One Martini backbone bead per residue (centre of mass of N, CA, C, O) as a GRO file, in nm:
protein
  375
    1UNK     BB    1   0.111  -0.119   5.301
    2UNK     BB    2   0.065  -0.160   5.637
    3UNK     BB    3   0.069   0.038   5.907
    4UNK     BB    4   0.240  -0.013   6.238
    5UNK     BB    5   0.424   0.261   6.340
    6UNK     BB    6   0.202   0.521   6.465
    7UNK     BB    7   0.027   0.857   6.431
    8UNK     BB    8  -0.324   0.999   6.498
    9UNK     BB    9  -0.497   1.239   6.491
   10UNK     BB   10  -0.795   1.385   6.682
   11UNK     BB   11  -1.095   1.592   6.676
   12UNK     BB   12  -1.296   1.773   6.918
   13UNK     BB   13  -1.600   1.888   7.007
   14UNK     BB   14  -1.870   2.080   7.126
   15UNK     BB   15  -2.177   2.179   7.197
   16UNK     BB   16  -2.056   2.522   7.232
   17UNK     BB   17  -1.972   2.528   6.970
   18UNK     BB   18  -2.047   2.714   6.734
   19UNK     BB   19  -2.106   2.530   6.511
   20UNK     BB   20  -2.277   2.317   6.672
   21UNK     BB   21  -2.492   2.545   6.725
   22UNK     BB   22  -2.593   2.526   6.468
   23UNK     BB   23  -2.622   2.218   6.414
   24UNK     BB   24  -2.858   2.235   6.639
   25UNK     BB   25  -3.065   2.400   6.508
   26UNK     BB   26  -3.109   2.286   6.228
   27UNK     BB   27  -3.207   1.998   6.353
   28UNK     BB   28  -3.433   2.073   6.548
   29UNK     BB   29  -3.574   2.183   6.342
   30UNK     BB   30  -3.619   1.886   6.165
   31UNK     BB   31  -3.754   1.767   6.379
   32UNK     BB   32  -4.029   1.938   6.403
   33UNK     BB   33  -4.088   1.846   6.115
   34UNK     BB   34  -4.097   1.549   6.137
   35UNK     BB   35  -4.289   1.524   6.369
   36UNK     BB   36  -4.534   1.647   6.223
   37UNK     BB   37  -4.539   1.417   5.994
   38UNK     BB   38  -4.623   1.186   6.227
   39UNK     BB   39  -4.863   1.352   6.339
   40UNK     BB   40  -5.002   1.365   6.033
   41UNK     BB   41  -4.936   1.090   5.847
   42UNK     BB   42  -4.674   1.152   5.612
   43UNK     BB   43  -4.352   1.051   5.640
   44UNK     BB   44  -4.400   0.876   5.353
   45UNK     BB   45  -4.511   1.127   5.155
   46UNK     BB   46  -4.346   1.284   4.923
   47UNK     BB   47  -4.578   1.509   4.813
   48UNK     BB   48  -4.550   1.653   5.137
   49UNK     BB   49  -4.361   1.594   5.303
   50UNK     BB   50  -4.063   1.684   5.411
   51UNK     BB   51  -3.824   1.942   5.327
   52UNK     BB   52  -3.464   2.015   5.416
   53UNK     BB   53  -3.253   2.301   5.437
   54UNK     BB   54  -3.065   2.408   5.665
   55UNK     BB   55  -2.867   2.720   5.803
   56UNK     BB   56  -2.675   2.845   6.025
   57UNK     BB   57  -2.587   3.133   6.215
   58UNK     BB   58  -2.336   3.259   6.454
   59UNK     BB   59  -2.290   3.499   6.695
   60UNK     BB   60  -2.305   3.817   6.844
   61UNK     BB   61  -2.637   3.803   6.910
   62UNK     BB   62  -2.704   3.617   6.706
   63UNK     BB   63  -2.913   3.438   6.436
   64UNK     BB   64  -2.947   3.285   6.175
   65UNK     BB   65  -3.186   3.159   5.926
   66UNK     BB   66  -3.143   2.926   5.613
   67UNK     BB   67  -3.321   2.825   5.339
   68UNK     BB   68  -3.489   2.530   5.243
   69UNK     BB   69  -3.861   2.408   5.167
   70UNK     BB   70  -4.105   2.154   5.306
   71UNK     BB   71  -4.443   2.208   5.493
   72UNK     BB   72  -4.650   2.197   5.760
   73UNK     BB   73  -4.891   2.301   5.966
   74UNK     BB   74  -4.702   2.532   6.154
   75UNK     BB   75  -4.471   2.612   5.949
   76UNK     BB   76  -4.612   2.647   5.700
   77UNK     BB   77  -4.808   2.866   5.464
   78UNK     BB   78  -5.013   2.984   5.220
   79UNK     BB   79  -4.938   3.284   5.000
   80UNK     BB   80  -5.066   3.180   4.779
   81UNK     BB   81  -4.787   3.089   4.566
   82UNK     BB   82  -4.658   3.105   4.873
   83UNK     BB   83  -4.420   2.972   5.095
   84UNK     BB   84  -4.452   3.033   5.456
   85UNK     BB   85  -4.259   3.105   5.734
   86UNK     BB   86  -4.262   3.048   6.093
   87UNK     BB   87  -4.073   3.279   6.261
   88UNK     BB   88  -4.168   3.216   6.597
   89UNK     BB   89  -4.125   2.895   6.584
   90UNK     BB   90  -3.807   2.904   6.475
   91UNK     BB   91  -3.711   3.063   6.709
   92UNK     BB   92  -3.787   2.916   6.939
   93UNK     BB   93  -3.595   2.655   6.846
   94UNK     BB   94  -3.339   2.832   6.872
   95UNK     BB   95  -3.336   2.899   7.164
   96UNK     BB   96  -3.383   2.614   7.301
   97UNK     BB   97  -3.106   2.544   7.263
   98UNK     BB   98  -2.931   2.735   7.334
   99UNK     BB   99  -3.075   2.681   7.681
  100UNK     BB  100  -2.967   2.408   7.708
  101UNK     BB  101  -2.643   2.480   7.633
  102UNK     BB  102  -2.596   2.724   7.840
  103UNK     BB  103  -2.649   3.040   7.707
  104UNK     BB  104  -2.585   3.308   7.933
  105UNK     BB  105  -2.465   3.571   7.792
  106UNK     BB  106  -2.369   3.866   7.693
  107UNK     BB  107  -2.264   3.756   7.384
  108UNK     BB  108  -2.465   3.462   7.452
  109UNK     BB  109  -2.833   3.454   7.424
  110UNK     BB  110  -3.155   3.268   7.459
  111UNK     BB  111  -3.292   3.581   7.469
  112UNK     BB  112  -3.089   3.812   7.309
  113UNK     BB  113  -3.077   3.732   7.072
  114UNK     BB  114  -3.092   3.754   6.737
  115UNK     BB  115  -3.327   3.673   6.507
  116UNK     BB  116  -3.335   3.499   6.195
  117UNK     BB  117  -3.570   3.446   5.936
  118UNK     BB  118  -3.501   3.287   5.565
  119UNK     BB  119  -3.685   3.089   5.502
  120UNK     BB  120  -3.791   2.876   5.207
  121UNK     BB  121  -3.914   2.738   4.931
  122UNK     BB  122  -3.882   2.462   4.744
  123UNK     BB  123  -3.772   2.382   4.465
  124UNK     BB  124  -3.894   2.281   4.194
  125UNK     BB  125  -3.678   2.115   4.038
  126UNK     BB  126  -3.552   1.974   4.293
  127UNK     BB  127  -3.859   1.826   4.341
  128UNK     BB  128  -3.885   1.641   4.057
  129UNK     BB  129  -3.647   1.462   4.146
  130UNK     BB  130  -3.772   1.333   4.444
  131UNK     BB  131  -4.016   1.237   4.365
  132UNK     BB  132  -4.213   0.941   4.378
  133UNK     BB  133  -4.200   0.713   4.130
  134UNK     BB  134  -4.312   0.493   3.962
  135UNK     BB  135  -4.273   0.104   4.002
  136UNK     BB  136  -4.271  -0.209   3.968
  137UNK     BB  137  -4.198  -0.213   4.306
  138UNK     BB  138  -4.316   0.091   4.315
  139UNK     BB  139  -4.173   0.349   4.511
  140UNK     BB  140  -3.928   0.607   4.424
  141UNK     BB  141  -3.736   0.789   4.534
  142UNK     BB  142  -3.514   1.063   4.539
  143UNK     BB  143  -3.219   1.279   4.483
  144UNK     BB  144  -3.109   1.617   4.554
  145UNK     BB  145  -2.822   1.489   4.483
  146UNK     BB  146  -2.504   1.508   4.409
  147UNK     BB  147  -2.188   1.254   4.469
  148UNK     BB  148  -2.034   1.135   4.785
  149UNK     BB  149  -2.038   0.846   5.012
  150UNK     BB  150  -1.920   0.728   5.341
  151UNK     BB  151  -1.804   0.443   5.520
  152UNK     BB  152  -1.722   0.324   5.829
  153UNK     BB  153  -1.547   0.057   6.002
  154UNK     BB  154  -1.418  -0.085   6.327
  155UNK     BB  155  -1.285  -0.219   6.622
  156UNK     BB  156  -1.092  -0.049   6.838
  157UNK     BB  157  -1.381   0.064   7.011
  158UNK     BB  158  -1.482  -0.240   7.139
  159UNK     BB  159  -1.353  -0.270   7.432
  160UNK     BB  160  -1.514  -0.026   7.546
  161UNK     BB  161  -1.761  -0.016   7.331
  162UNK     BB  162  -2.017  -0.169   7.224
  163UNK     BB  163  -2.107  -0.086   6.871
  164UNK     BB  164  -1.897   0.165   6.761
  165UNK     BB  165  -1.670   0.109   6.550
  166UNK     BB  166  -1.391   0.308   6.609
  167UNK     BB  167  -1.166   0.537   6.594
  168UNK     BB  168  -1.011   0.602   6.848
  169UNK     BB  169  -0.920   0.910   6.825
  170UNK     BB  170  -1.238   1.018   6.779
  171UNK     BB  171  -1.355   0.872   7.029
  172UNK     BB  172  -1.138   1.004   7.274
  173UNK     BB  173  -1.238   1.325   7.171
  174UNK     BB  174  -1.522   1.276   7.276
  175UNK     BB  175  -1.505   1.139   7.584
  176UNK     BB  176  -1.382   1.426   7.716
  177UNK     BB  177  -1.651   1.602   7.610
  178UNK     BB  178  -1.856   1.402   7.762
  179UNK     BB  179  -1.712   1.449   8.054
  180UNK     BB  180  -1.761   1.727   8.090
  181UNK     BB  181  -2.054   1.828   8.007
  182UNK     BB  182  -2.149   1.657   8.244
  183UNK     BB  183  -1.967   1.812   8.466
  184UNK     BB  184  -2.092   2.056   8.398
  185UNK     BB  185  -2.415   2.007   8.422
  186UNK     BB  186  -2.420   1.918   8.749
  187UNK     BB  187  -2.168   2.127   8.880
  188UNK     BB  188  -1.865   1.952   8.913
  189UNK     BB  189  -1.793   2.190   8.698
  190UNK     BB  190  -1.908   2.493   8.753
  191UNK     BB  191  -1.650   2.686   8.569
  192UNK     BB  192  -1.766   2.603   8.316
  193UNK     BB  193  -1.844   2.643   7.970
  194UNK     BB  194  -1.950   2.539   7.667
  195UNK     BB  195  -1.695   2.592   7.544
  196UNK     BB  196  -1.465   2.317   7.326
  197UNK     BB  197  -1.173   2.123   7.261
  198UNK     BB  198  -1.030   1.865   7.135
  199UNK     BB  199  -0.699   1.648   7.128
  200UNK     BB  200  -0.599   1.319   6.970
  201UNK     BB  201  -0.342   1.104   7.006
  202UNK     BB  202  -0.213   0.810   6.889
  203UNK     BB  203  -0.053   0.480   6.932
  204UNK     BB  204   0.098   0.292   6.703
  205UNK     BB  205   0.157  -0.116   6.740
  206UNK     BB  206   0.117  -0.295   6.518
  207UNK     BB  207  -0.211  -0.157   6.441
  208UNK     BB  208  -0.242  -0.041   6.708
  209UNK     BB  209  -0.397   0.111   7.002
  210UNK     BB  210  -0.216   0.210   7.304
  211UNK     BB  211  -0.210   0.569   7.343
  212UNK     BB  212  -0.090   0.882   7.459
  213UNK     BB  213   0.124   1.136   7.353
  214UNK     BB  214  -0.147   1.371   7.307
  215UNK     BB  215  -0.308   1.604   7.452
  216UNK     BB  216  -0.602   1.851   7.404
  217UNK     BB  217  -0.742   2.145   7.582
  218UNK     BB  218  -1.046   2.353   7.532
  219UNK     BB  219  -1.185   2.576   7.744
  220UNK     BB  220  -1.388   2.721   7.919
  221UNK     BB  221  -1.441   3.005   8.159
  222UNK     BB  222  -1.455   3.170   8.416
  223UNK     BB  223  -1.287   3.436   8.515
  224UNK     BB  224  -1.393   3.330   8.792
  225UNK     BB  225  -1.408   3.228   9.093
  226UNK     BB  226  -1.635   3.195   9.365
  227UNK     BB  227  -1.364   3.353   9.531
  228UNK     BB  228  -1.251   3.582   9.315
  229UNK     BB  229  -1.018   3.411   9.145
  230UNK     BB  230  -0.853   3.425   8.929
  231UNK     BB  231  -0.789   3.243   8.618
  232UNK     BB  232  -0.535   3.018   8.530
  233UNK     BB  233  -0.425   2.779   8.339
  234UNK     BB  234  -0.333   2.587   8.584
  235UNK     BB  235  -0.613   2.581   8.698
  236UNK     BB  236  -0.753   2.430   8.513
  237UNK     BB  237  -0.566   2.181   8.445
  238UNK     BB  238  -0.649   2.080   8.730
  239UNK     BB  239  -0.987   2.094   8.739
  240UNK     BB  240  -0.987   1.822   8.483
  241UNK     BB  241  -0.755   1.581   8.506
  242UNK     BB  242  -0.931   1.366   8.594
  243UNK     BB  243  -1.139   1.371   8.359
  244UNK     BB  244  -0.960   1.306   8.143
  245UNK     BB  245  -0.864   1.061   8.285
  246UNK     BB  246  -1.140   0.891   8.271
  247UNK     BB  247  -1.174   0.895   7.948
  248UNK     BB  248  -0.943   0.692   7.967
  249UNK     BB  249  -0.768   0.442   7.932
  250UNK     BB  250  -0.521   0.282   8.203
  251UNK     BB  251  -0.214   0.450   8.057
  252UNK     BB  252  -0.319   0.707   7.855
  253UNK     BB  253  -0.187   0.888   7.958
  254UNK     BB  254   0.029   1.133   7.947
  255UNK     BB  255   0.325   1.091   8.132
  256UNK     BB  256   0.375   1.392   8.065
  257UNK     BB  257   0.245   1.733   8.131
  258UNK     BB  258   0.337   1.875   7.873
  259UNK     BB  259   0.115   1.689   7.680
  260UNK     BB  260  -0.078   1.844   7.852
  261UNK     BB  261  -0.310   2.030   7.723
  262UNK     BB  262  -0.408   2.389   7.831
  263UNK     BB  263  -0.522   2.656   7.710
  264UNK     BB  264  -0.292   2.767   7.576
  265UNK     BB  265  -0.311   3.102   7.543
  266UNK     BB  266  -0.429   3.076   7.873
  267UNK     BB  267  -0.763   3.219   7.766
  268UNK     BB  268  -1.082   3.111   7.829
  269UNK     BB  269  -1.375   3.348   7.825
  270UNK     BB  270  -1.430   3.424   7.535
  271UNK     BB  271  -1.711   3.224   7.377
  272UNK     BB  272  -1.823   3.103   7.134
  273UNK     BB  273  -2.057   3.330   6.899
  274UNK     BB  274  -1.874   3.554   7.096
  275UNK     BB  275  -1.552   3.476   6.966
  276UNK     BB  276  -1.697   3.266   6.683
  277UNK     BB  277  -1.814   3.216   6.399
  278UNK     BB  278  -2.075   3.016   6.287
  279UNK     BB  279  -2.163   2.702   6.115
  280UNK     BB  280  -2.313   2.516   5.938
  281UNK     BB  281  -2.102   2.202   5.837
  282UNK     BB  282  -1.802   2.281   5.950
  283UNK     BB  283  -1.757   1.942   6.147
  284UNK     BB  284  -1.736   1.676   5.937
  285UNK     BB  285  -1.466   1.533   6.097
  286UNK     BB  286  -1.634   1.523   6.358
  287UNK     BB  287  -1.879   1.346   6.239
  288UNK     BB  288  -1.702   1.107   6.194
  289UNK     BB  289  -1.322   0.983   6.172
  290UNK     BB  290  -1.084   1.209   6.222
  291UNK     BB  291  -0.956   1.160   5.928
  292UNK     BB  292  -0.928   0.808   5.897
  293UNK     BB  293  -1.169   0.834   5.659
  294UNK     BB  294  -1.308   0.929   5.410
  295UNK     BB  295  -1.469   1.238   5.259
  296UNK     BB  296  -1.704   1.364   5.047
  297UNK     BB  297  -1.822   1.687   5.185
  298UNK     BB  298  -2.077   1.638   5.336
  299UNK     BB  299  -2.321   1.744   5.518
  300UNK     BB  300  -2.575   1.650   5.811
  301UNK     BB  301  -2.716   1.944   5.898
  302UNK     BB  302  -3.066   1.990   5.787
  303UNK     BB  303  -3.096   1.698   5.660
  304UNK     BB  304  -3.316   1.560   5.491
  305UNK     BB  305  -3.307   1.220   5.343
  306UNK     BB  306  -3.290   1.332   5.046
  307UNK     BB  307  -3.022   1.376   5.163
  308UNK     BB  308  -2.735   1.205   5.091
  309UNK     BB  309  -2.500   1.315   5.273
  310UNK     BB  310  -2.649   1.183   5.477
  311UNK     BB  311  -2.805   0.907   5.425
  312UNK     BB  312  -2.583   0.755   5.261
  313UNK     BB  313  -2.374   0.778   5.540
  314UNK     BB  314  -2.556   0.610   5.702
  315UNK     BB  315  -2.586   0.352   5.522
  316UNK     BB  316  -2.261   0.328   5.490
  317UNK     BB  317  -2.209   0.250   5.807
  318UNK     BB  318  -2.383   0.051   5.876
  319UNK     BB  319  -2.282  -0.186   5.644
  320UNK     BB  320  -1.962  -0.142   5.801
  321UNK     BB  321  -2.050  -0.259   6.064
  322UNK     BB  322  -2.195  -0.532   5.950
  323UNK     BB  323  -1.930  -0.629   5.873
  324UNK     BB  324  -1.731  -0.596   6.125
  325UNK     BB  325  -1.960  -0.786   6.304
  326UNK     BB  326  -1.917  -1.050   6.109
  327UNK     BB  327  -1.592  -1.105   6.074
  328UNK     BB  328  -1.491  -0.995   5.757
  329UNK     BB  329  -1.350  -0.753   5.939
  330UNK     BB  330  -1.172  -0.460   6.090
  331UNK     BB  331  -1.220  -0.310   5.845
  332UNK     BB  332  -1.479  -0.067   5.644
  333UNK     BB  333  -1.504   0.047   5.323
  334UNK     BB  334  -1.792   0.270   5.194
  335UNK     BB  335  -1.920   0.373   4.880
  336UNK     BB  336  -2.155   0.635   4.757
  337UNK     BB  337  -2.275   0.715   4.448
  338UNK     BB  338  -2.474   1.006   4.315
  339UNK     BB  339  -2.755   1.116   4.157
  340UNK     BB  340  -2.986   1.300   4.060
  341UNK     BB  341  -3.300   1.118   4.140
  342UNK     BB  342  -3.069   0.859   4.073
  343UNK     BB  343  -2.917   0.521   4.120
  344UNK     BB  344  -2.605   0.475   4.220
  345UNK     BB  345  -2.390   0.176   4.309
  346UNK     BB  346  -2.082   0.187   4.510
  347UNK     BB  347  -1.795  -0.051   4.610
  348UNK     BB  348  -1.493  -0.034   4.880
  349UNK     BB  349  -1.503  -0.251   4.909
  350UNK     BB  350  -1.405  -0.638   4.923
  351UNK     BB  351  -1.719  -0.646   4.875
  352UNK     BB  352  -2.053  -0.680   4.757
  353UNK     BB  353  -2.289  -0.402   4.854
  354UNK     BB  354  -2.625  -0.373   4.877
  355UNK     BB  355  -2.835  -0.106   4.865
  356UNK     BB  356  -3.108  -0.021   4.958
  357UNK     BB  357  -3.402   0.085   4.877
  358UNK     BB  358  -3.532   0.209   5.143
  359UNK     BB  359  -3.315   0.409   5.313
  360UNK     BB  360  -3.485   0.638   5.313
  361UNK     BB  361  -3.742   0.565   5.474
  362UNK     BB  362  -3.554   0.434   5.752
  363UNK     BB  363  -3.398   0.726   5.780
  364UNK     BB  364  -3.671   0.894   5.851
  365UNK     BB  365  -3.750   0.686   6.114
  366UNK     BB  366  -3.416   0.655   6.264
  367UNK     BB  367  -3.337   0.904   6.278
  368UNK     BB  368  -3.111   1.119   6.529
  369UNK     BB  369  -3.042   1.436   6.423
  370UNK     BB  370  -2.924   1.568   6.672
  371UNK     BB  371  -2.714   1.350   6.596
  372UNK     BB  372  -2.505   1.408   6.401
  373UNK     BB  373  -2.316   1.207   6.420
  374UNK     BB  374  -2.158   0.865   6.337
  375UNK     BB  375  -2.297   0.535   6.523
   0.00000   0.00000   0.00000
């Protein structure tokens, strides 16, 4: 029986937030790599192209860079019969994240942390099951691993932004951190930080959402104001509260003020990865449907298409949006599992749904990398 009148929570993050500082380094490189293959006319060459599987982690002045891969110079070069990784320009990309995010802190900046470089060739076993096989309508790529992947779309965000098709709860857990970012950056929230994080409850009465029960925000902030006076957290949460009420459509901010949290703990000035261990990948459920519909467990940051927790999870999303686009559906779920280097294609819609063949070279080509979640 479909549920009628509940309650949903989802959270989102910031840019600045530990993880996500992670999951943007980790793209950043694989941008700069298939980039470079696009500059060489690669990008479609299965023998030569981009692999990567690239893992940030980040702490107090620190940046470690760990995984696999296989690239063309000048990011790898050949040292006899190993693949060795250019760590200076690997280190630039990782710094240039840093300081677009704006971390400049005694604790964590984009000059003074340490950066470490552990990139290595990718194995010659996992490389020879994707490399692209000769098939009877051409060649066929595989895939680096096995598993299942998950796409989803609604109706919910329609009325909001035409083509979002998401679930309200973690739709606008995005868009009060993403009207918050905006007005840290232009500087009309001058005393923000870049670490923040979001959760929106969200009611549900007879299968919509009406509004929300509570908001809470966590953001970063300046120790003191520009007057030298302590920030209190009833300052923090009078300075944001009109940003936060403005990314919620008109009559959804909670009634009570108790409803609205902010900075619970009272003080929120060491943030980011001086604050908190980062990890790439570790963002999963903020990076898809907030938990409102299921997930492989795979993450998407730092891997190139051949890697299906990202590529078959973009196209069972699209497949999902067309379903529901096509009014077909209100929502629509659709599930793909996959072997190491052979596809099989299964589907948990309500109608049976072909995967192309070709969606690995569409999402080589089409994919935004930098946008870690599904759009």
């Amino acid at each position: 029986m479909r549920r009628a009148n509940y309650l949903f929570t989802s959270e989102s993050v910031s840019e600045g937030h530990p993880d996500k500082v992670c999951d943007q380094i980790s793209d950043a490189i694989l941008d700069a790599f298939l980039e470079n293959d696009i500059k060489l006319g690669i990008a479609d060459q299965s023998k030569v192209n981009t692999r990567l599987g690239c893992e940030t982690l980040c702490t107090t002045n620190k940046i470690v860079i760990a995984g696999e891969g296989r690239g063309q110079a000048p990011f790898f070069h050949k040292h006899g019969a190993k693949a060795v990784v250019n760590r200076e320009l690997i280190t630039e990309i990782a710094r240039g994240v840093v300081k677009d995010i704006g971390y400049d802190q005694d604790g964590f900046s984009y000059y003074g942390a340490d950066v470490e470089v552990l990139l290595h060739g990718q194995s010659p076993d996992i490389a020879m099951g994707v490399d692209a096989k000769k098939k009877k309508n051409g060649e066929e790529e595989g895939a680096g691993d096995q598993g299942m992947m998950f796409g989803f779309a609604c109706t919910e965000s329609e009325v909001y932004e035409k083509g979002s098709f998401m679930p309200a709860p973690i739709y606008f857990a995005h868009r009060i951190l993403k009207v918050l970012a905006d007005k840290r950056r232009s500087g009309a929230l001058f005393d923000l930080q870049p670490d923040a994080k979001s959760q929106v409850t969200v009611k549900y009465v007879d299968g919509k959402p009406v509004g929300c029960t509570k908001v809470v925000v966590s953001t970063q902030h300046h120790g003191q104001t520009r007057n030298g006076k302590k920030y209190m957290p009833g300052m923090v949460k009078e300075m944001i509260a009109d940003a936060v009420e403005s990314a919620l459509p008109q009559g959804w901010m909670p009634k009570k003020t108790s409803d609205f949290l902010v900075n619970p703990t009272g003080n929120f000035v060491i943030g980011g990865p001086d604050g908190d261990c980062g990890l790439t990948g570790r963002k999963i459920i903020v990076d898809t449907y907030g938990g409102y519909a299921p997930h492989g467990g795979g993450a998407f940051s730092g891997k190139d298409p051949t890697k299906v927790d990202r590529s078959a999870a973009y196209a069972a999303r699209y497949l999902a949006k067309n379903v529901v686009a096509a009014g077909l559906a209100d929502s629509c779920t659709i599930q793909i599992a996959q072997i190491l280097a052979r596809w099989r294609r299964e589907d948990l819609a309500e109608r049976n749904i072909v995967l192309p063949g070709s969606v690995l070279r569409q999402s080589r080509r089409c994919s935004d990398s930098h946008q870690c979640g599904l759009h």
